[in-house]
């Protein structure tokens, strides 16, 4: 069956090129034929690439990924496809086909950059390094999770610093290649007529640059003074002149250590399964496969893989003791639950969900862990510790927001002008938004895998936190408890999940909450 489908796809690619050579005026019928053909090919390629990516992230290598990526590049690289999709929008009069065109044009636009042979080969080579890298710390190879725990909680300041340096040392291996990758993406985008790669990506995903910058400025303005007060308090508590980046989490280390005891690795799946049952989801009845054991060659990061949603979804993670590991797993299972509940006949709307919306669905589910009732009834934490934890979390959320501003502005500025000292750019932004000492000998920006494999994606997590806050406020206002309430799943399935990518995420948010995208709920949640 797979061989037959491949033969049909190959022949259809040739036919489309032959037809395009006649240079006939584009008609609605021809455009619809192009949409149908692209949908069919991308459905098959999405499936094959997802399988190959699963193989790469679980074993550290894949023999077939390059082949299918090259084939995908053949599909999206044709100039006639690009011209039809970019100029033919006015020919479509119905909403359904307009949505199909928007999704496919966005995929082709980004694909024309990411499937460029030089770009894809460099990106994939960096990705393999990232997957297989295990830094040495205290004479042994360590996982990212182990190092993260040390620099967050260890009482020895020197040991925290060394753990942090080891944690981001993969950046030393990746920095030169990533700088080149940034420049190559930007050059390719400019050849397509865009001012920068980030402008191309924002255009493909319907993000307005002016509104985006205004949101970042608003969050910066609101958080700057509260964050500065946090920094001053940390300096006092730790008796240091100026806190370092590896001091921020440690200043809450006592609470973190106490909380982490309630989340041993072997209990995390049970917590999540019971929590989802409480809101109306039965994981045992969902086609979700889990790979949760760390091993050499397996990615240290957590991902949900929609192999063939809603029928085959997989979750990859490496669990370790503590709340952070639990939250990470909760988030990825949130993705997986979303994928299994999509009720669309068109595979295009199943396989193409906007990043902001996909992350928002995962964040909404993982936010169960932030509910006081959940911490008491599911994690069995004592009330006094819950209160202390939630107070510290508000401060840590502000720290995380400032970190997010650094990362988002870095990517924004790096793609606006990649022909500069990228490391200096990072530390300039770090000084401005984190208000901490710089360390130009380190390259932590290159350790952020999103810049390599998921370019211009990090803003989706910020949008996701805002959407989740708005959704949870609506659920609490209209249905009472967010936790232990089957109405939670009923609302999410009926208003969000089942549509997949059929509608723009801002439209779904307004349909569900009766309100436009509103950062006020997020701002209130983190106490600004």
Tab-separated table of C-alpha atoms in Angstrom, residues 130 133-138 140 142-152 159-174 245-246 249 300-301 320 324 400 403 407 426 430 442-450:
chain	number	residue	atom	x	y	z
A	130	UNK	CA	22.262	18.056	20.459
A	133	UNK	CA	25.533	15.333	23.701
A	134	UNK	CA	26.108	14.424	27.346
A	135	UNK	CA	28.285	16.980	29.158
A	136	UNK	CA	30.949	15.894	31.620
A	137	UNK	CA	30.460	17.035	35.177
A	138	UNK	CA	32.526	15.885	38.149
A	140	UNK	CA	31.084	11.595	34.609
A	142	UNK	CA	25.491	13.760	33.011
A	143	UNK	CA	22.007	14.263	31.669
A	144	UNK	CA	20.442	17.674	31.220
A	145	UNK	CA	17.911	16.871	33.945
A	146	UNK	CA	20.623	16.031	36.458
A	147	UNK	CA	22.518	19.265	35.811
A	148	UNK	CA	19.330	21.304	35.910
A	149	UNK	CA	18.567	19.911	39.346
A	150	UNK	CA	22.074	20.685	40.634
A	151	UNK	CA	22.198	24.327	39.596
A	152	UNK	CA	18.694	24.892	40.943
A	159	UNK	CA	29.077	23.711	42.225
A	160	UNK	CA	25.939	25.450	40.950
A	161	UNK	CA	28.045	27.538	38.582
A	162	UNK	CA	29.916	24.501	37.273
A	163	UNK	CA	26.640	22.633	36.767
A	164	UNK	CA	25.166	25.568	34.878
A	165	UNK	CA	28.248	25.834	32.684
A	166	UNK	CA	28.083	22.103	31.942
A	167	UNK	CA	24.339	22.364	31.266
A	168	UNK	CA	24.838	24.942	28.519
A	169	UNK	CA	28.219	23.672	27.293
A	170	UNK	CA	26.580	22.091	24.252
A	171	UNK	CA	26.317	25.696	23.064
A	172	UNK	CA	30.093	25.715	22.559
A	173	UNK	CA	29.672	22.786	20.163
A	174	UNK	CA	26.756	24.322	18.282
A	245	UNK	CA	22.038	33.366	36.825
A	246	UNK	CA	22.719	30.169	38.808
A	249	UNK	CA	16.425	29.279	41.200
A	300	UNK	CA	16.957	14.455	26.643
A	301	UNK	CA	14.087	16.757	25.765
A	320	UNK	CA	13.588	12.132	36.970
A	324	UNK	CA	9.802	20.009	36.818
A	400	UNK	CA	10.847	33.079	33.752
A	403	UNK	CA	14.170	35.009	30.645
A	407	UNK	CA	15.140	34.689	24.290
A	426	UNK	CA	22.776	37.746	23.556
A	430	UNK	CA	20.782	39.401	28.991
A	442	UNK	CA	29.591	31.011	27.547
A	443	UNK	CA	27.101	30.540	24.713
A	444	UNK	CA	23.829	29.519	26.399
A	445	UNK	CA	21.802	30.846	23.451
A	446	UNK	CA	23.212	28.082	21.243
A	447	UNK	CA	22.070	25.469	23.779
A	448	UNK	CA	18.413	26.410	23.189
A	449	UNK	CA	17.450	23.704	20.706
A	450	UNK	CA	14.468	25.647	19.356
